[in-house]
Amino acid sequence: MNLKDIKQKLFPIIKIISTALITSAIGLELWNMQISVTNNQLPSILTPALIIAHIALSAHFIEAIIAAYYAPTRNQTSIKYATYTFFVGTVGLLELWENPDT
């Protein structure tokens, strides 16, 4: 199996998992904000998950900014591709840089 076959089989799985995890991270962040407003505390078991969510959302946000910057050079709409890259992560950037003509 060559690299192209691996990418064709692995990228769709990564996209689905990444979208689900980033959506969950957004939900956890919203829950944390709601708990802060109501002066309650997040269960201590979720503290590591919240830290990971902070890191993942920050990394995906940076990737989305990079995608928004480079998308017009690849004939893509900036906001659409940035949103796509925010949810799928590095795979979105790899796809953007892999196909310079699209």
GROMACS .gro file of C-alpha atoms in nm:
model
  102
    1MET     CA    1   0.000   0.000   0.000
    2ASN     CA    2   0.145   0.336  -0.100
    3LEU     CA    3   0.107   0.676   0.065
    4LYS     CA    4  -0.179   0.783  -0.162
    5ASP     CA    5  -0.385   0.477  -0.066
    6ILE     CA    6  -0.317   0.539   0.301
    7LYS     CA    7  -0.427   0.902   0.271
    8GLN     CA    8  -0.745   0.803   0.086
    9LYS     CA    9  -0.839   0.559   0.361
   10LEU     CA   10  -0.713   0.749   0.664
   11PHE     CA   11  -0.810   1.111   0.590
   12PRO     CA   12  -1.190   1.052   0.594
   13ILE     CA   13  -1.163   0.876   0.931
   14ILE     CA   14  -0.947   1.155   1.072
   15LYS     CA   15  -1.195   1.417   0.945
   16ILE     CA   16  -1.491   1.248   1.114
   17ILE     CA   17  -1.311   1.195   1.444
   18SER     CA   18  -1.162   1.546   1.443
   19THR     CA   19  -1.497   1.711   1.372
   20ALA     CA   20  -1.663   1.515   1.653
   21LEU     CA   21  -1.386   1.594   1.902
   22ILE     CA   22  -1.368   1.965   1.817
   23THR     CA   23  -1.746   1.992   1.846
   24SER     CA   24  -1.723   1.819   2.184
   25ALA     CA   25  -1.445   2.057   2.290
   26ILE     CA   26  -1.663   2.355   2.197
   27GLY     CA   27  -1.948   2.206   2.401
   28LEU     CA   28  -1.717   2.152   2.699
   29GLU     CA   29  -1.596   2.511   2.675
   30LEU     CA   30  -1.955   2.639   2.662
   31TRP     CA   31  -2.044   2.423   2.961
   32ASN     CA   32  -1.743   2.561   3.149
   33MET     CA   33  -1.853   2.918   3.071
   34GLN     CA   34  -2.208   2.845   3.184
   35ILE     CA   35  -2.080   2.693   3.507
   36SER     CA   36  -1.860   2.999   3.567
   37VAL     CA   37  -2.156   3.233   3.523
   38THR     CA   38  -2.367   3.035   3.771
   39ASN     CA   39  -2.079   3.016   4.024
   40ASN     CA   40  -2.062   2.638   4.017
   41GLN     CA   41  -1.762   2.413   3.955
   42LEU     CA   42  -1.681   2.171   3.678
   43PRO     CA   43  -1.636   1.816   3.807
   44SER     CA   44  -1.268   1.766   3.881
   45ILE     CA   45  -1.256   1.457   3.658
   46LEU     CA   46  -1.315   1.685   3.356
   47THR     CA   47  -1.028   1.924   3.429
   48PRO     CA   48  -0.776   1.733   3.213
   49ALA     CA   49  -1.031   1.716   2.931
   50LEU     CA   50  -1.082   2.092   2.956
   51ILE     CA   51  -0.707   2.153   2.934
   52ILE     CA   52  -0.683   1.929   2.626
   53ALA     CA   53  -0.984   2.111   2.478
   54HIS     CA   54  -0.812   2.448   2.529
   55ILE     CA   55  -0.500   2.324   2.351
   56ALA     CA   56  -0.692   2.159   2.066
   57LEU     CA   57  -0.916   2.460   2.005
   58SER     CA   58  -0.615   2.693   2.007
   59ALA     CA   59  -0.423   2.475   1.763
   60HIS     CA   60  -0.720   2.439   1.530
   61PHE     CA   61  -0.782   2.815   1.546
   62ILE     CA   62  -0.423   2.883   1.441
   63GLU     CA   63  -0.459   2.631   1.157
   64ALA     CA   64  -0.779   2.804   1.048
   65ILE     CA   65  -0.600   3.140   1.036
   66ILE     CA   66  -0.324   2.987   0.824
   67ALA     CA   67  -0.585   2.833   0.593
   68ALA     CA   68  -0.768   3.164   0.559
   69TYR     CA   69  -0.442   3.331   0.462
   70TYR     CA   70  -0.343   3.073   0.198
   71ALA     CA   71  -0.688   2.982   0.061
   72PRO     CA   72  -0.712   3.270  -0.190
   73THR     CA   73  -0.380   3.166  -0.344
   74ARG     CA   74  -0.537   2.825  -0.412
   75ASN     CA   75  -0.865   2.967  -0.552
   76GLN     CA   76  -1.062   2.887  -0.235
   77THR     CA   77  -1.295   3.110  -0.033
   78SER     CA   78  -1.110   3.214   0.282
   79ILE     CA   79  -1.391   3.191   0.537
   80LYS     CA   80  -1.523   2.859   0.406
   81TYR     CA   81  -1.185   2.693   0.400
   82ALA     CA   82  -1.087   2.838   0.737
   83THR     CA   83  -1.404   2.694   0.891
   84TYR     CA   84  -1.339   2.358   0.725
   85THR     CA   85  -0.981   2.356   0.849
   86PHE     CA   86  -1.089   2.456   1.199
   87PHE     CA   87  -1.301   2.143   1.225
   88VAL     CA   88  -1.075   1.892   1.044
   89GLY     CA   89  -0.740   2.030   1.156
   90THR     CA   90  -0.410   1.961   0.986
   91VAL     CA   91  -0.576   1.743   0.722
   92GLY     CA   92  -0.741   2.058   0.584
   93LEU     CA   93  -0.407   2.232   0.551
   94LEU     CA   94  -0.251   1.927   0.388
   95GLU     CA   95  -0.534   1.917   0.134
   96LEU     CA   96  -0.499   2.290   0.068
   97TRP     CA   97  -0.126   2.265   0.000
   98GLU     CA   98  -0.148   1.935  -0.188
   99ASN     CA   99  -0.368   2.064  -0.471
  100PRO     CA  100  -0.233   2.399  -0.593
  101ASP     CA  101  -0.460   2.404  -0.899
  102THR     CA  102  -0.793   2.358  -0.716
   0.00000   0.00000   0.00000
